[in-house]
mmCIF file of C-alpha atoms in Angstrom:
data_model
loop_
_atom_site.group_PDB
_atom_site.id
_atom_site.type_symbol
_atom_site.label_atom_id
_atom_site.label_comp_id
_atom_site.label_asym_id
_atom_site.label_seq_id
_atom_site.Cartn_x
_atom_site.Cartn_y
_atom_site.Cartn_z
ATOM 1 C CA MET A 1198 -10.965 -64.827 194.252
ATOM 2 C CA ALA A 1199 -11.517 -61.090 193.703
ATOM 3 C CA ARG A 1200 -14.838 -60.136 192.174
ATOM 4 C CA ASN A 1201 -15.041 -57.984 189.066
ATOM 5 C CA LYS A 1202 -16.459 -54.650 190.252
ATOM 6 C CA TYR A 1203 -17.346 -53.616 186.706
ATOM 7 C CA PRO A 1204 -18.926 -56.627 184.916
ATOM 8 C CA GLU A 1205 -20.712 -54.402 182.379
ATOM 9 C CA GLN A 1206 -17.393 -52.881 181.293
ATOM 10 C CA THR A 1207 -15.951 -56.373 180.896
ATOM 11 C CA VAL A 1208 -18.858 -57.442 178.675
ATOM 12 C CA GLU A 1209 -18.532 -54.264 176.600
ATOM 13 C CA LYS A 1210 -14.818 -54.950 176.079
ATOM 14 C CA ILE A 1211 -15.449 -58.574 175.103
ATOM 15 C CA LEU A 1212 -18.063 -57.518 172.538
ATOM 16 C CA GLU A 1213 -15.880 -54.728 171.152
ATOM 17 C CA VAL A 1214 -12.878 -57.024 170.626
ATOM 18 C CA SER A 1215 -15.059 -59.853 169.278
ATOM 19 C CA LEU A 1216 -16.617 -57.586 166.630
ATOM 20 C CA LYS A 1217 -13.145 -56.586 165.497
ATOM 21 C CA LEU A 1218 -12.016 -60.226 165.275
ATOM 22 C CA PHE A 1219 -15.181 -61.409 163.523
ATOM 23 C CA SER A 1220 -14.794 -58.611 160.971
ATOM 24 C CA GLU A 1221 -11.068 -59.136 160.350
ATOM 25 C CA LYS A 1222 -10.758 -62.937 160.549
ATOM 26 C CA GLY A 1223 -14.308 -64.016 159.842
ATOM 27 C CA TYR A 1224 -16.620 -65.766 162.283
ATOM 28 C CA GLU A 1225 -15.594 -69.333 161.424
ATOM 29 C CA LYS A 1226 -11.872 -68.652 161.802
ATOM 30 C CA THR A 1227 -12.253 -66.801 165.093
ATOM 31 C CA THR A 1228 -12.024 -68.991 168.202
ATOM 32 C CA MET A 1229 -12.777 -68.282 171.831
ATOM 33 C CA GLN A 1230 -9.027 -68.573 172.424
ATOM 34 C CA ASP A 1231 -8.463 -65.761 169.887
ATOM 35 C CA ILE A 1232 -10.874 -63.601 171.892
ATOM 36 C CA VAL A 1233 -9.106 -64.521 175.142
ATOM 37 C CA ASN A 1234 -5.687 -63.700 173.647
ATOM 38 C CA ALA A 1235 -6.839 -60.370 172.183
ATOM 39 C CA LEU A 1236 -8.360 -59.280 175.492
ATOM 40 C CA GLY A 1237 -5.433 -60.344 177.660
ATOM 41 C CA MET A 1238 -7.881 -61.593 180.297
ATOM 42 C CA SER A 1239 -8.075 -64.975 181.945
ATOM 43 C CA LYS A 1240 -10.194 -67.591 180.200
ATOM 44 C CA GLY A 1241 -12.333 -67.878 183.327
ATOM 45 C CA ALA A 1242 -13.145 -64.155 183.308
ATOM 46 C CA ILE A 1243 -14.504 -64.387 179.769
ATOM 47 C CA TYR A 1244 -16.292 -67.734 180.167
ATOM 48 C CA HIS A 1245 -18.035 -66.282 183.212
ATOM 49 C CA HIS A 1246 -19.985 -64.079 180.789
ATOM 50 C CA PHE A 1247 -20.009 -66.145 177.581
ATOM 51 C CA LYS A 1248 -19.723 -69.929 177.254
ATOM 52 C CA SER A 1249 -19.119 -69.916 173.489
ATOM 53 C CA LYS A 1250 -18.523 -67.608 170.544
ATOM 54 C CA GLU A 1251 -22.132 -68.281 169.508
ATOM 55 C CA GLU A 1252 -23.244 -66.601 172.739
ATOM 56 C CA VAL A 1253 -20.861 -63.716 172.046
ATOM 57 C CA PHE A 1254 -22.296 -63.308 168.543
ATOM 58 C CA ASP A 1255 -25.899 -63.347 169.821
ATOM 59 C CA ALA A 1256 -25.104 -60.677 172.421
ATOM 60 C CA LEU A 1257 -23.304 -58.592 169.816
ATOM 61 C CA CYS A 1258 -26.259 -58.688 167.410
ATOM 62 C CA GLU A 1259 -28.684 -57.714 170.162
ATOM 63 C CA LYS A 1260 -26.449 -54.916 171.435
ATOM 64 C CA LEU A 1261 -25.919 -53.344 168.015
ATOM 65 C CA PHE A 1262 -29.607 -53.505 167.132
ATOM 66 C CA TYR A 1263 -30.914 -51.977 170.349
ATOM 67 C CA GLU A 1264 -28.202 -49.315 170.494
ATOM 68 C CA THR A 1265 -28.860 -48.173 166.939
ATOM 69 C CA ASN A 1266 -32.494 -49.285 166.605
ATOM 70 C CA PRO A 1267 -33.526 -47.503 163.369
ATOM 71 C CA PHE A 1268 -37.240 -48.010 164.096
ATOM 72 C CA LYS A 1269 -36.946 -46.138 167.385
ATOM 73 C CA LYS A 1270 -34.994 -43.350 165.675
ATOM 74 C CA ALA A 1271 -37.566 -43.152 162.876
ATOM 75 C CA LYS A 1272 -40.469 -42.763 165.326
ATOM 76 C CA ASN A 1273 -38.695 -39.805 166.922
ATOM 77 C CA HIS A 1274 -38.928 -37.950 163.595
ATOM 78 C CA LYS A 1275 -42.447 -36.613 164.082
ATOM 79 C CA GLU A 1276 -42.166 -34.529 160.913
ATOM 80 C CA LEU A 1277 -42.007 -37.678 158.737
ATOM 81 C CA ASN A 1278 -45.022 -39.631 157.508
ATOM 82 C CA GLY A 1279 -45.188 -43.432 157.697
ATOM 83 C CA LEU A 1280 -43.586 -44.067 154.309
ATOM 84 C CA GLU A 1281 -40.797 -41.568 154.993
ATOM 85 C CA LYS A 1282 -40.072 -43.272 158.324
ATOM 86 C CA LEU A 1283 -39.757 -46.627 156.554
ATOM 87 C CA LYS A 1284 -37.339 -45.075 154.060
ATOM 88 C CA PHE A 1285 -35.387 -43.641 156.992
ATOM 89 C CA VAL A 1286 -35.062 -47.177 158.435
ATOM 90 C CA LEU A 1287 -33.679 -48.476 155.148
ATOM 91 C CA LYS A 1288 -31.266 -45.576 154.660
ATOM 92 C CA THR A 1289 -29.986 -45.901 158.225
ATOM 93 C CA SER A 1290 -29.103 -49.557 157.583
ATOM 94 C CA PHE A 1291 -26.611 -48.439 154.933
ATOM 95 C CA ASP A 1292 -24.929 -46.021 157.340
ATOM 96 C CA GLU A 1293 -24.289 -48.322 160.303
ATOM 97 C CA THR A 1294 -20.672 -49.419 159.794
ATOM 98 C CA GLU A 1295 -20.673 -51.864 162.697
ATOM 99 C CA HIS A 1296 -23.863 -53.491 161.485
ATOM 100 C CA HIS A 1297 -22.322 -53.835 158.025
ATOM 101 C CA GLN A 1298 -19.228 -55.502 159.502
ATOM 102 C CA LEU A 1299 -21.381 -57.875 161.512
ATOM 103 C CA SER A 1300 -23.495 -58.722 158.474
ATOM 104 C CA ILE A 1301 -20.384 -59.714 156.540
ATOM 105 C CA ALA A 1302 -19.164 -61.874 159.429
ATOM 106 C CA SER A 1303 -22.569 -63.525 159.819
ATOM 107 C CA MET A 1304 -22.686 -64.584 156.150
ATOM 108 C CA GLN A 1305 -20.336 -67.450 157.045
ATOM 109 C CA LEU A 1306 -22.945 -68.823 159.449
ATOM 110 C CA MET A 1307 -25.713 -69.295 156.927
ATOM 111 C CA GLY A 1308 -24.830 -72.966 156.474
ATOM 112 C CA SER A 1309 -25.578 -73.629 160.134
ATOM 113 C CA PRO A 1310 -29.168 -74.821 160.816
ATOM 114 C CA ALA A 1311 -28.938 -73.419 164.352
ATOM 115 C CA PHE A 1312 -27.946 -69.988 163.063
ATOM 116 C CA LEU A 1313 -30.681 -70.022 160.424
ATOM 117 C CA LYS A 1314 -33.200 -70.763 163.174
ATOM 118 C CA LYS A 1315 -31.925 -67.750 165.135
ATOM 119 C CA LEU A 1316 -32.054 -65.623 161.988
ATOM 120 C CA ILE A 1317 -35.688 -66.581 161.368
ATOM 121 C CA GLU A 1318 -36.607 -65.816 164.981
ATOM 122 C CA SER A 1319 -34.853 -62.428 164.957
ATOM 123 C CA ASN A 1320 -36.439 -61.442 161.658
ATOM 124 C CA GLN A 1321 -39.883 -62.374 162.937
ATOM 125 C CA GLU A 1322 -39.331 -59.704 165.583
ATOM 126 C CA LEU A 1323 -38.896 -57.137 162.802
ATOM 127 C CA VAL A 1324 -42.345 -57.788 161.325
ATOM 128 C CA PRO A 1325 -44.397 -55.886 163.968
ATOM 129 C CA MET A 1326 -41.932 -52.971 163.746
ATOM 130 C CA TYR A 1327 -42.444 -52.701 159.983
ATOM 131 C CA GLN A 1328 -46.165 -53.297 160.390
ATOM 132 C CA GLU A 1329 -46.507 -50.411 162.847
ATOM 133 C CA LEU A 1330 -44.938 -47.944 160.395
ATOM 134 C CA ILE A 1331 -46.934 -49.341 157.463
ATOM 135 C CA GLU A 1332 -50.153 -48.816 159.438
ATOM 136 C CA GLU A 1333 -49.048 -45.283 160.253
ATOM 137 C CA GLY A 1334 -48.528 -44.734 156.529
ATOM 138 C CA ILE A 1335 -51.993 -46.105 155.773
ATOM 139 C CA GLN A 1336 -53.528 -43.637 158.245
ATOM 140 C CA ASP A 1337 -51.648 -40.621 156.898
ATOM 141 C CA GLY A 1338 -52.233 -41.655 153.267
ATOM 142 C CA SER A 1339 -48.595 -42.169 152.261
ATOM 143 C CA ILE A 1340 -49.087 -45.948 151.858
ATOM 144 C CA LYS A 1341 -51.933 -47.551 149.901
ATOM 145 C CA THR A 1342 -52.598 -51.085 151.107
ATOM 146 C CA GLU A 1343 -55.107 -53.051 153.159
ATOM 147 C CA HIS A 1344 -52.643 -55.758 154.198
ATOM 148 C CA SER A 1345 -50.165 -54.222 156.629
ATOM 149 C CA LYS A 1346 -49.137 -57.458 158.368
ATOM 150 C CA LEU A 1347 -48.810 -59.503 155.177
ATOM 151 C CA LEU A 1348 -46.830 -56.735 153.513
ATOM 152 C CA ALA A 1349 -44.521 -56.439 156.527
ATOM 153 C CA GLU A 1350 -43.925 -60.199 156.496
ATOM 154 C CA LEU A 1351 -43.271 -60.204 152.750
ATOM 155 C CA PHE A 1352 -40.822 -57.297 152.932
ATOM 156 C CA VAL A 1353 -38.804 -58.965 155.701
ATOM 157 C CA LEU A 1354 -38.794 -62.242 153.752
ATOM 158 C CA LEU A 1355 -37.608 -60.595 150.536
ATOM 159 C CA THR A 1356 -34.940 -58.379 152.075
ATOM 160 C CA ASN A 1357 -33.597 -60.690 154.789
ATOM 161 C CA PHE A 1358 -33.797 -64.119 153.145
ATOM 162 C CA TRP A 1359 -34.433 -64.032 149.410
ATOM 163 C CA SER A 1360 -31.648 -61.508 148.813
ATOM 164 C CA ILE A 1361 -28.977 -63.301 150.903
ATOM 165 C CA PRO A 1362 -26.467 -64.984 148.541
ATOM 166 C CA THR A 1363 -25.453 -67.678 151.022
ATOM 167 C CA ILE A 1364 -29.076 -68.884 151.124
ATOM 168 C CA TYR A 1365 -29.817 -68.279 147.434
ATOM 169 C CA PRO A 1366 -26.468 -68.365 145.561
ATOM 170 C CA MET A 1367 -26.296 -65.579 142.984
ATOM 171 C CA THR A 1368 -23.914 -63.361 141.066
ATOM 172 C CA SER A 1369 -23.669 -59.628 141.749
ATOM 173 C CA GLU A 1370 -25.745 -59.039 138.608
ATOM 174 C CA GLU A 1371 -28.443 -61.418 139.823
ATOM 175 C CA MET A 1372 -28.408 -59.733 143.235
ATOM 176 C CA TRP A 1373 -29.026 -56.386 141.563
ATOM 177 C CA GLU A 1374 -31.881 -57.892 139.535
ATOM 178 C CA LYS A 1375 -33.427 -59.165 142.774
ATOM 179 C CA PHE A 1376 -33.160 -55.724 144.347
ATOM 180 C CA LEU A 1377 -34.968 -54.174 141.373
ATOM 181 C CA MET A 1378 -37.572 -56.956 141.535
ATOM 182 C CA ILE A 1379 -38.174 -56.186 145.231
ATOM 183 C CA LYS A 1380 -38.669 -52.532 144.265
ATOM 184 C CA GLU A 1381 -41.146 -53.508 141.536
ATOM 185 C CA ILE A 1382 -43.085 -55.818 143.865
ATOM 186 C CA THR A 1383 -43.334 -53.320 146.724
ATOM 187 C CA ASP A 1384 -44.265 -50.476 144.357
ATOM 188 C CA LYS A 1385 -47.109 -52.525 142.897
ATOM 189 C CA LEU A 1386 -48.334 -53.556 146.359
ATOM 190 C CA GLY A 1387 -48.649 -49.919 147.458
ATOM 191 C CA LEU A 1388 -45.394 -49.690 149.413
ATOM 192 C CA PRO A 1389 -43.021 -47.504 147.327
ATOM 193 C CA ILE A 1390 -40.297 -47.733 149.964
ATOM 194 C CA ILE A 1391 -37.299 -48.014 147.596
ATOM 195 C CA ASP A 1392 -36.769 -44.568 146.095
ATOM 196 C CA ASP A 1393 -33.944 -43.219 143.883
ATOM 197 C CA GLU A 1394 -31.783 -42.335 146.896
ATOM 198 C CA ILE A 1395 -32.008 -45.875 148.275
ATOM 199 C CA VAL A 1396 -31.233 -47.276 144.806
ATOM 200 C CA GLU A 1397 -28.047 -45.167 144.717
ATOM 201 C CA LEU A 1398 -27.090 -46.247 148.260
ATOM 202 C CA CYS A 1399 -27.534 -49.878 147.238
ATOM 203 C CA LYS A 1400 -25.333 -49.360 144.163
ATOM 204 C CA LYS A 1401 -22.553 -47.891 146.320
ATOM 205 C CA ASN A 1402 -22.725 -50.749 148.812
ATOM 206 C CA SER A 1403 -23.042 -53.584 146.286
#
């Protein structure tokens, strides 16, 4: 059997088509056969790289994060202080269309214990990234706190778990109240990360 000379291109194509399907049909309604049909490849060629749509989804999440890593982009902005870099991370999250599409698709997975475990693990990886920028803000005086790690953990918990409606069912009004509560909490703890511009971005995306 002929070998694929360009396996990376094949993986890229699988991920590109899968993102489109997950966004249009939803994760639950998309099957591996749908991905096979949309690609026009043999089933064996796709299963050589991914054994299930769960593996496809994991690879897609990792690819989108590392390609558009907002923390890496923020650190390249040497003119910004620690707090401004954190705000940059938040604002960037509103601009990434593909990430937004993937977030919508992933909402259907919240009922899966296995997916929740992966979500917890992936969000734990965010804590040191937030902590690094918080500590930079402490050093340059833009952030007033003595608890960088605890504050990083709390912020990830509030924004990536407490505010997810499939984990904590809520109306759009209640979601907005939670967002304002997160702002109040972080302001009082010395991390005024949610400014007026971020409030407006949240309103547009809610």
